[in-house]
Short mmCIF file of N, CA and C in Angstrom, two decimals:
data_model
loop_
_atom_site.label_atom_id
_atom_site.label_comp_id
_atom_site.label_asym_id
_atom_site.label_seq_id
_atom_site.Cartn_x
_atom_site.Cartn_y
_atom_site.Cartn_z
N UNK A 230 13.49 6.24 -11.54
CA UNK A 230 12.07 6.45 -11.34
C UNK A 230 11.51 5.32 -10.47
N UNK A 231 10.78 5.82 -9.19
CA UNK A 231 10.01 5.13 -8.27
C UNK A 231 8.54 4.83 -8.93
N UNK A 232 8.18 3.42 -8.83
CA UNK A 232 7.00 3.04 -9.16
C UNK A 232 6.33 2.91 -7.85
N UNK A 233 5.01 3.35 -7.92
CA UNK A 233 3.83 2.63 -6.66
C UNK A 233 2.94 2.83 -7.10
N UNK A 234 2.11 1.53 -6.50
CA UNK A 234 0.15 1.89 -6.94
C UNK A 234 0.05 1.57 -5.83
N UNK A 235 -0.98 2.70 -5.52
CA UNK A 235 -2.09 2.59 -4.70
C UNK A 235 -2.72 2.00 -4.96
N UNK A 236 -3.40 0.80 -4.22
CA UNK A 236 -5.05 0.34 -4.91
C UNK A 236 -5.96 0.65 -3.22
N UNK A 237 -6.84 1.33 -3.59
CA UNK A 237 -7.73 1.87 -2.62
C UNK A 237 -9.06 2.42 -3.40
N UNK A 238 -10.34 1.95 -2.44
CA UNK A 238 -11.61 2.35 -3.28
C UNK A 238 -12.08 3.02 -3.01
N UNK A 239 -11.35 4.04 -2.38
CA UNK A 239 -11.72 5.58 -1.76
C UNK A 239 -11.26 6.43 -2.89
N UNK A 240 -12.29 7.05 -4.00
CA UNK A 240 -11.46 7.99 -4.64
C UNK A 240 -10.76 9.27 -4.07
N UNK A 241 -11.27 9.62 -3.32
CA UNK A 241 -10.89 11.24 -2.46
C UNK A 241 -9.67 10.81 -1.95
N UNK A 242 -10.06 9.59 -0.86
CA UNK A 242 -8.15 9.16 -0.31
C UNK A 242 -7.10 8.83 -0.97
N UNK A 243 -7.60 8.14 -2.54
CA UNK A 243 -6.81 7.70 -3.01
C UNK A 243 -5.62 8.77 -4.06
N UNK A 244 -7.16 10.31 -3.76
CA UNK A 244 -6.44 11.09 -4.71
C UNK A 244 -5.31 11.82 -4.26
N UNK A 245 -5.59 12.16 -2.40
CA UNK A 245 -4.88 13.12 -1.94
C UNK A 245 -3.59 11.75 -1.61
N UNK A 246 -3.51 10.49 -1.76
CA UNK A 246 -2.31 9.84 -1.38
C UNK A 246 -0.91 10.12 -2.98
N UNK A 247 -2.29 9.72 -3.62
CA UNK A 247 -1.09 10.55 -4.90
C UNK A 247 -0.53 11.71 -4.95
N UNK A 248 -0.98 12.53 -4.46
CA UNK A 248 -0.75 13.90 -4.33
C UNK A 248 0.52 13.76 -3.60
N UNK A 249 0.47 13.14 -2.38
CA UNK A 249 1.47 12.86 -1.62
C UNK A 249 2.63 12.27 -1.98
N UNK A 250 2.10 11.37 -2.78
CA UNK A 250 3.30 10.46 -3.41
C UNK A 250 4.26 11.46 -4.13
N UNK A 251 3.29 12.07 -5.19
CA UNK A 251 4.35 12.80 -6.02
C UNK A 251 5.03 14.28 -5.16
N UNK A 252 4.67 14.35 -4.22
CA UNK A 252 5.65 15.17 -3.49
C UNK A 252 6.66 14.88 -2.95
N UNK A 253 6.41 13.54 -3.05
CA UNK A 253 8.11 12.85 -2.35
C UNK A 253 9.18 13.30 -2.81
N UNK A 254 8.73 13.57 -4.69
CA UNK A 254 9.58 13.86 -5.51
C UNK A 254 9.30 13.69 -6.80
N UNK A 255 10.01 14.22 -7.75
CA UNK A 255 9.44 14.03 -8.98
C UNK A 255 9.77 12.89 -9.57
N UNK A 256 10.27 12.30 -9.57
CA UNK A 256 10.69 10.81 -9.72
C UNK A 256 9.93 9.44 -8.81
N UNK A 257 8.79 10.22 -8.92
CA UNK A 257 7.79 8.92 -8.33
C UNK A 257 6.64 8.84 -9.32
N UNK A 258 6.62 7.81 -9.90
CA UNK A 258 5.56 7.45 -10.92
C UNK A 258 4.30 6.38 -10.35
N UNK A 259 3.00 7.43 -10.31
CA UNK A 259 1.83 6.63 -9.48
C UNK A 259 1.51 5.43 -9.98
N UNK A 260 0.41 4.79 -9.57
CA UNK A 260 -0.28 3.64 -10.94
C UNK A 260 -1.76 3.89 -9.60
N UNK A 261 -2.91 3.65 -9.98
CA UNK A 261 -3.78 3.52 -8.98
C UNK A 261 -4.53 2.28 -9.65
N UNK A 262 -5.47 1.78 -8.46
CA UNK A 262 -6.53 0.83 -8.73
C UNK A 262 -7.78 1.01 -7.53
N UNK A 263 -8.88 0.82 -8.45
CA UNK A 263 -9.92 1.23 -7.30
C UNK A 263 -10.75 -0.02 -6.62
N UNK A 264 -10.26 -1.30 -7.15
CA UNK A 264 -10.71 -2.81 -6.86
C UNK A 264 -9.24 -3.63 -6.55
N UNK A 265 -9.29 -4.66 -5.94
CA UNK A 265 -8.35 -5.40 -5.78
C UNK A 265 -8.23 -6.35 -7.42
N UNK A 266 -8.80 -6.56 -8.17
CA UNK A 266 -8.93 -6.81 -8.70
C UNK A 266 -8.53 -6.41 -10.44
N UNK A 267 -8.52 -5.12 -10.18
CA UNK A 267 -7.84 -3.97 -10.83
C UNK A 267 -6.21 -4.01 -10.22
N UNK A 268 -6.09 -3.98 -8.91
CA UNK A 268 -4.97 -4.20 -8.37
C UNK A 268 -3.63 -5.71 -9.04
N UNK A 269 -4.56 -6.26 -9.30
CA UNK A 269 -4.03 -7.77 -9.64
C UNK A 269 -3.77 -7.60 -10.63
N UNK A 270 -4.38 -7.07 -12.17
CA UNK A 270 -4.46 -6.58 -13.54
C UNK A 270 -2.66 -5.70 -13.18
N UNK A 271 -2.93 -4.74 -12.47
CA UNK A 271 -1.67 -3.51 -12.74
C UNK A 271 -0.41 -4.86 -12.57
N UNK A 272 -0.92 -5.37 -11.00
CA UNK A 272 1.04 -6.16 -10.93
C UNK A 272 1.23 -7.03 -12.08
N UNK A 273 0.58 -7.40 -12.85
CA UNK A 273 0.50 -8.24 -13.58
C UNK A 273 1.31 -7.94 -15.38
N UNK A 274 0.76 -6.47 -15.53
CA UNK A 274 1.36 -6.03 -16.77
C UNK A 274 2.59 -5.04 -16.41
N UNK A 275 2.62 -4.52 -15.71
CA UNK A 275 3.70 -3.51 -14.94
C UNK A 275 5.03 -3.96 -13.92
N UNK A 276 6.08 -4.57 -14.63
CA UNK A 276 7.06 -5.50 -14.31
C UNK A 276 7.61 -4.60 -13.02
N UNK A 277 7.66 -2.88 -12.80
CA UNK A 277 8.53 -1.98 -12.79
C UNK A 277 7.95 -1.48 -11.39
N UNK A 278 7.74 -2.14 -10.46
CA UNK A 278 6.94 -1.75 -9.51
C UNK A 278 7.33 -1.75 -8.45
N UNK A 279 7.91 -0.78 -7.66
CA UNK A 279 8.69 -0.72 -6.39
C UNK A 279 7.65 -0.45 -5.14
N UNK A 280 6.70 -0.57 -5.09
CA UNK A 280 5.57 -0.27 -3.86
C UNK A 280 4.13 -0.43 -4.22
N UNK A 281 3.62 -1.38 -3.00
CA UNK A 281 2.19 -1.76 -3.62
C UNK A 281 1.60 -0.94 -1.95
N UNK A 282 0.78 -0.01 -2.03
CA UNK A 282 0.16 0.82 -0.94
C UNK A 282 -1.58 -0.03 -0.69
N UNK A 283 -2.10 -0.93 0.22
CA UNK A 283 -3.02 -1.94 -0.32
C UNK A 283 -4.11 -1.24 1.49
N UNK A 284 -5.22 -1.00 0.27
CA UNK A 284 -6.03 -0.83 1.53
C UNK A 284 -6.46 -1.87 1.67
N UNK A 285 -6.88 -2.82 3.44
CA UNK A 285 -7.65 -4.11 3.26
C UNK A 285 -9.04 -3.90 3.09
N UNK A 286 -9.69 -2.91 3.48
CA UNK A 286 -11.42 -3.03 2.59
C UNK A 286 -11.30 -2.42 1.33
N UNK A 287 -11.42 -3.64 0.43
CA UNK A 287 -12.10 -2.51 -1.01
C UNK A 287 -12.86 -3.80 -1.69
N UNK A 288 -13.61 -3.97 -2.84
CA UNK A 288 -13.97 -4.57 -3.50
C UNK A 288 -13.49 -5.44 -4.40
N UNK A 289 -13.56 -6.90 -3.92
CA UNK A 289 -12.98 -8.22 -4.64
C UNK A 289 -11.92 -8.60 -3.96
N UNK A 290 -11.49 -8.16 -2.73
CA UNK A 290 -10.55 -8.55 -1.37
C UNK A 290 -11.34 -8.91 -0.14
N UNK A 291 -10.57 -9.77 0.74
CA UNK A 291 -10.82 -10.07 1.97
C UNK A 291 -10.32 -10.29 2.74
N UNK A 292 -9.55 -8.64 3.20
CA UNK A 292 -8.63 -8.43 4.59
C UNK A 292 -7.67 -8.83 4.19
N UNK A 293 -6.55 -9.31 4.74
CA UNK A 293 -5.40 -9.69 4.91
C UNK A 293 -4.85 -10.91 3.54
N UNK A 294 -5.83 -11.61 3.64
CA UNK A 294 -6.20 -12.16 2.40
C UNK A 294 -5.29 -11.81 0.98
N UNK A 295 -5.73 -10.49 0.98
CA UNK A 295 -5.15 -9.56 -0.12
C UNK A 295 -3.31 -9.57 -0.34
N UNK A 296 -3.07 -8.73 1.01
CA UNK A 296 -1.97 -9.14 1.48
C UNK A 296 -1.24 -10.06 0.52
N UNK A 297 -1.46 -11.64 1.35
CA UNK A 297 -0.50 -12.63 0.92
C UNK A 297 -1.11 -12.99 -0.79
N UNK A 298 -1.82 -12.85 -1.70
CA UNK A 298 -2.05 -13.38 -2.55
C UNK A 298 -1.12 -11.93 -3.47
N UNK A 299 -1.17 -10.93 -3.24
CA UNK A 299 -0.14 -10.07 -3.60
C UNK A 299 1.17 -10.77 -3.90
N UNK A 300 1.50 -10.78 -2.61
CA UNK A 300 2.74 -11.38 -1.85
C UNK A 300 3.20 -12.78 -2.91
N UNK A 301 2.36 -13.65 -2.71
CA UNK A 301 2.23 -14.65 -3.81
C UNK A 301 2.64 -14.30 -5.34
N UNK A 302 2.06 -13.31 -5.86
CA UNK A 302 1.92 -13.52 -6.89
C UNK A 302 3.10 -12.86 -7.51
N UNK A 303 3.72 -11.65 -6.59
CA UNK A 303 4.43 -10.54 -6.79
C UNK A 303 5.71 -10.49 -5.88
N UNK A 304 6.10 -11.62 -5.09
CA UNK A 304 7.24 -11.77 -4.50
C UNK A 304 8.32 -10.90 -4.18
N UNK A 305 8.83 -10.21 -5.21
CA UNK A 305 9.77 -9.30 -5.50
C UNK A 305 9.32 -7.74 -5.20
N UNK A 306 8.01 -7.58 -5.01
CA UNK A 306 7.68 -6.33 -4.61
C UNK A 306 7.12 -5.99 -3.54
N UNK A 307 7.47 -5.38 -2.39
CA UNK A 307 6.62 -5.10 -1.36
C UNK A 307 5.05 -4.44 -1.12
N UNK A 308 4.61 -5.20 -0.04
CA UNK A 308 3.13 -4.13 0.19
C UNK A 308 3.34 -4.04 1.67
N UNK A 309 2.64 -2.22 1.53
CA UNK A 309 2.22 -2.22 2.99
C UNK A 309 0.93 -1.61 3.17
N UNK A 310 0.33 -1.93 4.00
CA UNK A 310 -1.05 -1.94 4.20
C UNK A 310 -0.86 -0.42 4.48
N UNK A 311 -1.89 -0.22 3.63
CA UNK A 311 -2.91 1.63 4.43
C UNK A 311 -3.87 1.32 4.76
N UNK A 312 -4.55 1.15 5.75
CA UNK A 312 -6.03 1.43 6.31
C UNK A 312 -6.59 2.14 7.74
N UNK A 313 -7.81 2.01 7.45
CA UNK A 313 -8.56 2.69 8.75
C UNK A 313 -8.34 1.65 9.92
N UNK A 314 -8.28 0.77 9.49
CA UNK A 314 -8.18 -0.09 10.73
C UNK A 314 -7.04 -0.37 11.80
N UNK A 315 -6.68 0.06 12.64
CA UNK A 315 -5.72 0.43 13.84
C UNK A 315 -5.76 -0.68 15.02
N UNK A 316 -6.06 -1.73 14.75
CA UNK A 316 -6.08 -3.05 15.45
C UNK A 316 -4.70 -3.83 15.85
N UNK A 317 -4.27 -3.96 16.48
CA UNK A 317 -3.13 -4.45 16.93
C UNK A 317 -2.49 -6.08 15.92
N UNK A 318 -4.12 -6.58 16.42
CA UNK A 318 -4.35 -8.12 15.87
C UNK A 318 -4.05 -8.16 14.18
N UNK A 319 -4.56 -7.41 13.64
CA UNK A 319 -4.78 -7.09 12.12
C UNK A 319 -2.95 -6.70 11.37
N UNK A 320 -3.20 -5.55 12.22
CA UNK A 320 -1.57 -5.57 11.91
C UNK A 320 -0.52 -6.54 11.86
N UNK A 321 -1.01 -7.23 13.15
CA UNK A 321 0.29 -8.68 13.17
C UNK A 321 -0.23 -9.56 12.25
N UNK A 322 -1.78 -9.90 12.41
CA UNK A 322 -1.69 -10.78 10.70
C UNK A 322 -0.68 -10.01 9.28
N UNK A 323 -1.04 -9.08 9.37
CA UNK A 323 -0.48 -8.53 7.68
C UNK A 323 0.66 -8.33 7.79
N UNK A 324 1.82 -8.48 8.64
CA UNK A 324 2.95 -8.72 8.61
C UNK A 324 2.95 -10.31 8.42
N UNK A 325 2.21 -10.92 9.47
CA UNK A 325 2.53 -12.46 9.17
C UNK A 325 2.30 -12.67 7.32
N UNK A 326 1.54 -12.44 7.08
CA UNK A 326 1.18 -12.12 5.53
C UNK A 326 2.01 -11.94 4.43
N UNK A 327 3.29 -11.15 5.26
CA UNK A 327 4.36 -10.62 4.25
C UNK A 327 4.12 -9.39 4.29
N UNK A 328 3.30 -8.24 4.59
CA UNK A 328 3.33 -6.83 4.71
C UNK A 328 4.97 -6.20 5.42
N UNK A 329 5.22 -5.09 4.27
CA UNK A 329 6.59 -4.99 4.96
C UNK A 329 6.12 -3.24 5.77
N UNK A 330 5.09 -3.33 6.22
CA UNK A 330 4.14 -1.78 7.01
C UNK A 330 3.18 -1.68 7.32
N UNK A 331 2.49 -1.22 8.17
CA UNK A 331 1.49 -1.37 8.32
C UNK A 331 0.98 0.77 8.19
N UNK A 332 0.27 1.45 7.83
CA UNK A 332 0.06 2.42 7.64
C UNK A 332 -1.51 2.89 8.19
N UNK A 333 -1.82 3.97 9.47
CA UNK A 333 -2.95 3.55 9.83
C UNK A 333 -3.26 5.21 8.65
N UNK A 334 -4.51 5.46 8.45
CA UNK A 334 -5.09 6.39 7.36
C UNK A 334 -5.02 7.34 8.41
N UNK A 335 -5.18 7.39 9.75
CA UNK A 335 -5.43 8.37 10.99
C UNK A 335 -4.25 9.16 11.32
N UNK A 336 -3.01 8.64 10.27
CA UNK A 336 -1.44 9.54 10.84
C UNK A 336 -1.63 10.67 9.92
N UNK A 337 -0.48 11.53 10.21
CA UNK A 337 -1.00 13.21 9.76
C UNK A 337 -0.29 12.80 8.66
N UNK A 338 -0.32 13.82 7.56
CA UNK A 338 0.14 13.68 6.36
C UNK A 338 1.92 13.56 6.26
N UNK A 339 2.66 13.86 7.22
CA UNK A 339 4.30 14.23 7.39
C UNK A 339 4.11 12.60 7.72
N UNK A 340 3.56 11.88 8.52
CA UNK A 340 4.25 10.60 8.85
C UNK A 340 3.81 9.60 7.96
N UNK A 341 2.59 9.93 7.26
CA UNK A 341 2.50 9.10 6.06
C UNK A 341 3.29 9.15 4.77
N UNK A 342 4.16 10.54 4.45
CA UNK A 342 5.39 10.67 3.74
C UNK A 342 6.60 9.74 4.32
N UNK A 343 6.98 9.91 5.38
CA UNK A 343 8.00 9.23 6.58
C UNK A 343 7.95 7.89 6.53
N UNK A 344 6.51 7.36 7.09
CA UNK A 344 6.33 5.82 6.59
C UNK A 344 6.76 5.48 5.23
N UNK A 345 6.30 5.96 4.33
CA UNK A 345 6.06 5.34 2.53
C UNK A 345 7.96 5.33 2.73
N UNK A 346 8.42 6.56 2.64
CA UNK A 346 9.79 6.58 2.41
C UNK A 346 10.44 5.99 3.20
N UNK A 347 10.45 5.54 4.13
CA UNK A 347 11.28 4.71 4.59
C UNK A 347 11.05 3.15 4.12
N UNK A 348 9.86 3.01 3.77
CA UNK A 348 9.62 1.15 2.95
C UNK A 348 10.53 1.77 1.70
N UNK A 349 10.03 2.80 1.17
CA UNK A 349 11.04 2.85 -0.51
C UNK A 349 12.62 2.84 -0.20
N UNK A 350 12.96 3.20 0.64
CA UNK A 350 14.36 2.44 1.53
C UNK A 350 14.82 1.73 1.86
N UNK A 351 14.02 0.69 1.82
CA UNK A 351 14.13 -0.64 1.98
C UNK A 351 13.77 -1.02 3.33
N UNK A 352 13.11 0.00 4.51
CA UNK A 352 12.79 -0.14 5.79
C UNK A 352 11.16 -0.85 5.74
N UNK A 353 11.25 -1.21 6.86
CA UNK A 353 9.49 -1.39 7.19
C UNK A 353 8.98 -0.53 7.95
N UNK A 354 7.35 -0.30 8.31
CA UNK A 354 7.07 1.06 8.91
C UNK A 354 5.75 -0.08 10.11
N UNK A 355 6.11 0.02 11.53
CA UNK A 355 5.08 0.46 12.26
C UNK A 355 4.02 1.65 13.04
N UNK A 356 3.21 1.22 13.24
CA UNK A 356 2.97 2.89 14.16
C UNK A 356 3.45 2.32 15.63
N UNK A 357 3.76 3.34 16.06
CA UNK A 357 4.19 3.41 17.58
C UNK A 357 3.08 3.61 18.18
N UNK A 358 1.32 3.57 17.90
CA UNK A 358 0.58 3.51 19.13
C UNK A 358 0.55 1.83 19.68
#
């Protein structure tokens, strides 16, 4: 069984990403959070966590920020950024960060399956724009 939380403060996005998730397969077990803060709570009690999906705007984060204090705290588990933001600059911070993806919200639903699964592979995911 695959673990991931989403933490994103979009309920609508955050619902149809689960949706997604569990189509990967049935052997993907969600966790969500709608604050970074909430986000910090889940890695914290939930040892079992193979993917942290981290939008950089939500409430009680700041950008990239998020990122490495993840990264920090949770070493052993990867994050890769989902957001709206499609910035070249941003992206290379959140790799510098430790992001092992960067995920823009604007890819169609097949390459946001494609991305996720290939980090649960142990790959990293850019976009090619």
């Amino acid at each position: 069984m695959r673990t991931v939380l989403v933490a994103d403060d979009h309920p609508m996005f955050r619902e149809a990403l689960v949706g997604t998730l569990k189509s990967l397969d049935d052997q993907v077990d969600v966790l969500e959070s709608g604050t970074f803060g909430e986000a910090v709570e889940r890695i914290a009690s939930v040892m079992d966590i193979d993917l942290i999906l981290l939008d950089l705007r939500m409430p009680g984060m700041n950008g990239v920020k998020g990122v490495r204090s993840l990264r920090t705290r949770r070493p052993d588990v990867p994050v890769a950024v989902i957001s709206a933001l499609a910035d070249s600059f941003v992206m290379r911070e959140c790799f510098d960060a430790g992001a092992v993806g960067y995920i823009p919200k604007s890819l169609s639903r097949d390459a946001i399956v494609s991305a996720i699964s290939t980090i649960l592979d142990g790959g990293s995911y850019t976009p090619s724009e």
